[in-house]
Structures are given as structure tokens and as C-alpha cells.
Amino acid sequence: MTTPPPQGNPFAQGQQQPQGQAPFPQQAGQPGFPPPGAPVPPQPQGRKISFKMIKNIVIVLIVAGVAIGGWIASRDDAAAAAVGDCMHRGSTDDNDPDLEVVDCGDAKAQYKVLAKVEGNYSGLTAQSKCEAEAKDFAYVYTETNGSKSFLLCLKDK
């Protein structure tokens, strides 16, 4: 009885491979090299800042700056007035005189604040409150804005 010759490399020294198996079989789901001829996925690139993104950020900052500047400019100066401040009337409308705080040395200064009283006052109650707070007042300015309501007692500068 004769034995068949060994399969594989006849020059291998005593090493035999089992028939029908590759030397290193690749397992499914195991990382490694893709099989030959398979497409190579593109390498992920770091996020780059484009001119368009920078332009959009600058536009948002400008719009926010204009909005904040407009809000600050539209604030009522009468609410920021304190006793001793001088005021200028920006409108002839008695319902909205548009009072603004100005330097007392400024030619625009028309009134001086004698008293500022927190609270909601109108009509005769405002007059009587100013009589109690500042005897020589000439004008009363009231502003009703919820919890920020106040009364200014003014005189000519």
C-alpha cells in the first residue's frame, strides 16, 4: 500500500497544511484589510472653517449689535433720571414728551429733577405727592410701567 504524496509546498520542512484551508482565514466583522478590488472608504477629514461660515457669523454679530444698540437708544431716559439731573424735552406731545437726561451746563437743558418717587401716581395724587416732596416744582411727569412706575417733580432750569 502506498501513501499519496503530501499536498502543498514540497520544500516545507515537516509542516503540512490541512487540505482546503487558507493559511490565515479572515473572519467576518474582523478589522483588517479589505479584500482585493474592494473600494476604499474615504478618510474622514477635520472640520474646516469656510469663508461662508465666517461671513455668516459676522452677519449674526452685526445684527445682534444693531439690535442691542437700538434697544439701548430707545430706552426712556426719564427712568434713568435722578434728583439733581437736568432734562430736555424732545417732543411737543404732552402724552409722550420724550424726556432725556442732559448735562446741566448744556444749552438743551430745560428742566431740573427735584424729586423722583417710585410708585403709580396720576392726576391729583401726583400733584399732591410733588407738593409734599418738592415745594417749588412746576411740572409733574408720571410713567406707568408695571412695577417700574415712577413720578418726577420738575422745575424750569
mmCIF file of C-alpha atoms in Angstrom:
data_model
loop_
_atom_site.group_PDB
_atom_site.id
_atom_site.type_symbol
_atom_site.label_atom_id
_atom_site.label_comp_id
_atom_site.label_asym_id
_atom_site.label_seq_id
_atom_site.Cartn_x
_atom_site.Cartn_y
_atom_site.Cartn_z
ATOM 1 C CA MET A 1 0.000 0.000 0.000
ATOM 2 C CA THR A 2 1.331 3.372 -0.935
ATOM 3 C CA THR A 3 0.580 6.727 0.630
ATOM 4 C CA PRO A 4 -0.260 9.683 -1.517
ATOM 5 C CA PRO A 5 2.352 12.449 -1.726
ATOM 6 C CA PRO A 6 1.822 15.425 0.639
ATOM 7 C CA GLN A 7 -0.135 18.396 -0.756
ATOM 8 C CA GLY A 8 1.279 21.937 -0.753
ATOM 9 C CA ASN A 9 4.908 23.046 -0.707
ATOM 10 C CA PRO A 10 7.200 20.101 -1.302
ATOM 11 C CA PHE A 11 10.094 22.082 0.216
ATOM 12 C CA ALA A 12 8.366 22.755 3.540
ATOM 13 C CA GLN A 13 10.181 21.054 6.319
ATOM 14 C CA GLY A 14 7.761 18.935 8.154
ATOM 15 C CA GLN A 15 4.904 21.411 8.034
ATOM 16 C CA GLN A 16 1.715 20.325 6.433
ATOM 17 C CA GLN A 17 -1.361 22.413 5.915
ATOM 18 C CA PRO A 18 -4.757 20.872 6.219
ATOM 19 C CA GLN A 19 -6.384 20.464 2.869
ATOM 20 C CA GLY A 20 -8.901 23.109 1.724
ATOM 21 C CA GLN A 21 -7.979 25.871 4.238
ATOM 22 C CA ALA A 22 -6.219 29.173 3.624
ATOM 23 C CA PRO A 23 -3.218 29.922 5.834
ATOM 24 C CA PHE A 24 -4.943 32.858 7.655
ATOM 25 C CA PRO A 25 -8.691 32.869 7.141
ATOM 26 C CA GLN A 26 -10.390 36.287 7.545
ATOM 27 C CA GLN A 27 -13.280 36.259 9.992
ATOM 28 C CA ALA A 28 -16.468 38.193 9.217
ATOM 29 C CA GLY A 29 -16.616 41.539 11.061
ATOM 30 C CA GLN A 30 -12.957 41.377 11.992
ATOM 31 C CA PRO A 31 -10.965 44.507 11.158
ATOM 32 C CA GLY A 32 -8.301 44.100 8.604
ATOM 33 C CA PHE A 33 -7.500 44.857 5.060
ATOM 34 C CA PRO A 34 -10.376 44.895 2.603
ATOM 35 C CA PRO A 35 -10.409 42.100 0.101
ATOM 36 C CA PRO A 36 -8.563 42.931 -3.105
ATOM 37 C CA GLY A 37 -10.623 45.016 -5.519
ATOM 38 C CA ALA A 38 -12.973 46.380 -2.833
ATOM 39 C CA PRO A 39 -13.433 50.196 -2.775
ATOM 40 C CA VAL A 40 -11.520 52.001 -0.031
ATOM 41 C CA PRO A 41 -13.760 54.289 2.070
ATOM 42 C CA PRO A 42 -12.671 57.948 2.136
ATOM 43 C CA GLN A 43 -10.730 59.064 5.186
ATOM 44 C CA PRO A 44 -12.694 61.451 7.460
ATOM 45 C CA GLN A 45 -11.312 64.952 7.277
ATOM 46 C CA GLY A 46 -11.227 67.510 10.102
ATOM 47 C CA ARG A 47 -13.855 70.263 10.082
ATOM 48 C CA LYS A 48 -12.602 73.242 8.153
ATOM 49 C CA ILE A 49 -13.891 76.781 8.663
ATOM 50 C CA SER A 50 -15.010 78.166 5.363
ATOM 51 C CA PHE A 51 -15.333 81.761 4.241
ATOM 52 C CA LYS A 52 -19.113 81.301 4.110
ATOM 53 C CA MET A 53 -19.249 80.235 7.768
ATOM 54 C CA ILE A 54 -17.115 83.207 8.865
ATOM 55 C CA LYS A 55 -19.311 85.565 6.824
ATOM 56 C CA ASN A 56 -22.482 84.174 8.457
ATOM 57 C CA ILE A 57 -21.023 84.562 11.952
ATOM 58 C CA VAL A 58 -20.038 88.180 11.229
ATOM 59 C CA ILE A 59 -23.538 88.948 9.907
ATOM 60 C CA VAL A 60 -25.160 87.488 13.039
ATOM 61 C CA LEU A 61 -22.862 89.560 15.269
ATOM 62 C CA ILE A 62 -23.639 92.757 13.346
ATOM 63 C CA VAL A 63 -27.401 92.160 13.528
ATOM 64 C CA ALA A 64 -27.161 91.453 17.259
ATOM 65 C CA GLY A 65 -25.091 94.626 17.780
ATOM 66 C CA VAL A 66 -27.598 96.765 15.892
ATOM 67 C CA ALA A 67 -30.500 95.245 17.847
ATOM 68 C CA ILE A 68 -28.799 95.844 21.201
ATOM 69 C CA GLY A 69 -27.778 99.378 20.191
ATOM 70 C CA GLY A 70 -31.338 100.154 19.101
ATOM 71 C CA TRP A 71 -32.723 98.846 22.360
ATOM 72 C CA ILE A 72 -30.299 100.972 24.384
ATOM 73 C CA ALA A 73 -31.031 104.062 22.287
ATOM 74 C CA SER A 74 -34.789 103.592 22.635
ATOM 75 C CA ARG A 75 -34.700 103.299 26.419
ATOM 76 C CA ASP A 76 -36.571 106.010 28.259
ATOM 77 C CA ASP A 77 -34.108 108.450 29.827
ATOM 78 C CA ALA A 78 -36.757 109.572 32.284
ATOM 79 C CA ALA A 79 -36.490 106.189 34.010
ATOM 80 C CA ALA A 80 -32.739 106.729 34.448
ATOM 81 C CA ALA A 81 -33.139 110.280 35.820
ATOM 82 C CA ALA A 82 -32.118 111.039 39.380
ATOM 83 C CA VAL A 83 -32.639 114.008 41.686
ATOM 84 C CA GLY A 84 -30.440 116.899 40.501
ATOM 85 C CA ASP A 85 -30.306 115.749 36.849
ATOM 86 C CA CYS A 86 -31.300 118.129 34.064
ATOM 87 C CA MET A 87 -33.753 117.082 31.363
ATOM 88 C CA HIS A 88 -34.520 118.060 27.773
ATOM 89 C CA ARG A 89 -37.946 117.628 26.219
ATOM 90 C CA GLY A 90 -37.602 116.052 22.777
ATOM 91 C CA SER A 91 -41.277 116.182 21.767
ATOM 92 C CA THR A 92 -44.140 118.680 21.993
ATOM 93 C CA ASP A 93 -46.639 115.849 22.578
ATOM 94 C CA ASP A 94 -47.848 116.086 26.192
ATOM 95 C CA ASN A 95 -48.660 112.369 26.237
ATOM 96 C CA ASP A 96 -45.091 111.444 25.227
ATOM 97 C CA PRO A 97 -42.675 114.320 25.949
ATOM 98 C CA ASP A 98 -39.590 112.134 25.224
ATOM 99 C CA LEU A 99 -37.557 113.378 28.179
ATOM 100 C CA GLU A 100 -33.825 112.783 28.074
ATOM 101 C CA VAL A 101 -31.134 113.381 30.664
ATOM 102 C CA VAL A 102 -28.633 116.069 29.588
ATOM 103 C CA ASP A 103 -25.749 117.869 31.248
ATOM 104 C CA CYS A 104 -26.970 120.837 33.278
ATOM 105 C CA GLY A 105 -24.428 123.080 31.527
ATOM 106 C CA ASP A 106 -25.836 122.124 28.115
ATOM 107 C CA ALA A 107 -27.951 124.715 26.278
ATOM 108 C CA LYS A 108 -30.599 121.999 25.720
ATOM 109 C CA ALA A 109 -31.240 121.630 29.472
ATOM 110 C CA GLN A 110 -34.821 122.800 30.171
ATOM 111 C CA TYR A 111 -35.836 121.187 33.486
ATOM 112 C CA LYS A 112 -34.233 120.083 36.718
ATOM 113 C CA VAL A 113 -35.400 116.995 38.640
ATOM 114 C CA LEU A 114 -36.381 117.981 42.188
ATOM 115 C CA ALA A 115 -37.791 114.617 43.285
ATOM 116 C CA LYS A 116 -38.250 111.106 41.949
ATOM 117 C CA VAL A 117 -40.862 108.962 43.666
ATOM 118 C CA GLU A 118 -41.356 105.260 42.922
ATOM 119 C CA GLY A 119 -44.959 104.131 42.528
ATOM 120 C CA ASN A 120 -48.016 104.605 40.357
ATOM 121 C CA TYR A 121 -49.390 108.170 40.539
ATOM 122 C CA SER A 122 -51.750 110.124 38.327
ATOM 123 C CA GLY A 123 -53.624 113.398 38.270
ATOM 124 C CA LEU A 124 -54.231 114.965 41.691
ATOM 125 C CA THR A 125 -52.318 112.280 43.592
ATOM 126 C CA ALA A 126 -49.196 113.111 41.542
ATOM 127 C CA GLN A 127 -49.631 116.845 42.241
ATOM 128 C CA SER A 128 -50.066 116.311 45.967
ATOM 129 C CA LYS A 129 -47.099 113.917 46.125
ATOM 130 C CA CYS A 130 -44.844 116.501 44.408
ATOM 131 C CA GLU A 131 -46.110 119.232 46.789
ATOM 132 C CA ALA A 132 -45.016 117.015 49.686
ATOM 133 C CA GLU A 133 -41.636 116.100 48.131
ATOM 134 C CA ALA A 134 -40.578 119.359 46.384
ATOM 135 C CA LYS A 135 -42.290 122.624 47.276
ATOM 136 C CA ASP A 136 -41.161 124.696 44.286
ATOM 137 C CA PHE A 137 -41.921 122.177 41.498
ATOM 138 C CA ALA A 138 -43.569 123.400 38.287
ATOM 139 C CA TYR A 139 -44.208 120.189 36.301
ATOM 140 C CA VAL A 140 -45.172 116.616 37.026
ATOM 141 C CA TYR A 141 -44.114 113.694 34.844
ATOM 142 C CA THR A 142 -45.526 110.244 35.536
ATOM 143 C CA GLU A 143 -44.663 106.968 33.904
ATOM 144 C CA THR A 144 -46.669 103.817 34.451
ATOM 145 C CA ASN A 145 -44.810 100.658 33.558
ATOM 146 C CA GLY A 146 -45.955 97.912 35.924
ATOM 147 C CA SER A 147 -43.557 97.614 38.846
ATOM 148 C CA LYS A 148 -41.268 100.280 37.309
ATOM 149 C CA SER A 149 -43.776 103.135 37.638
ATOM 150 C CA PHE A 150 -42.486 106.451 38.978
ATOM 151 C CA LEU A 151 -43.146 110.175 39.306
ATOM 152 C CA LEU A 152 -40.765 113.072 38.515
ATOM 153 C CA CYS A 153 -41.219 116.503 40.025
ATOM 154 C CA LEU A 154 -39.568 119.070 37.722
ATOM 155 C CA LYS A 155 -38.910 122.794 37.651
ATOM 156 C CA ASP A 156 -37.559 125.106 34.936
ATOM 157 C CA LYS A 157 -33.790 125.230 34.863
#
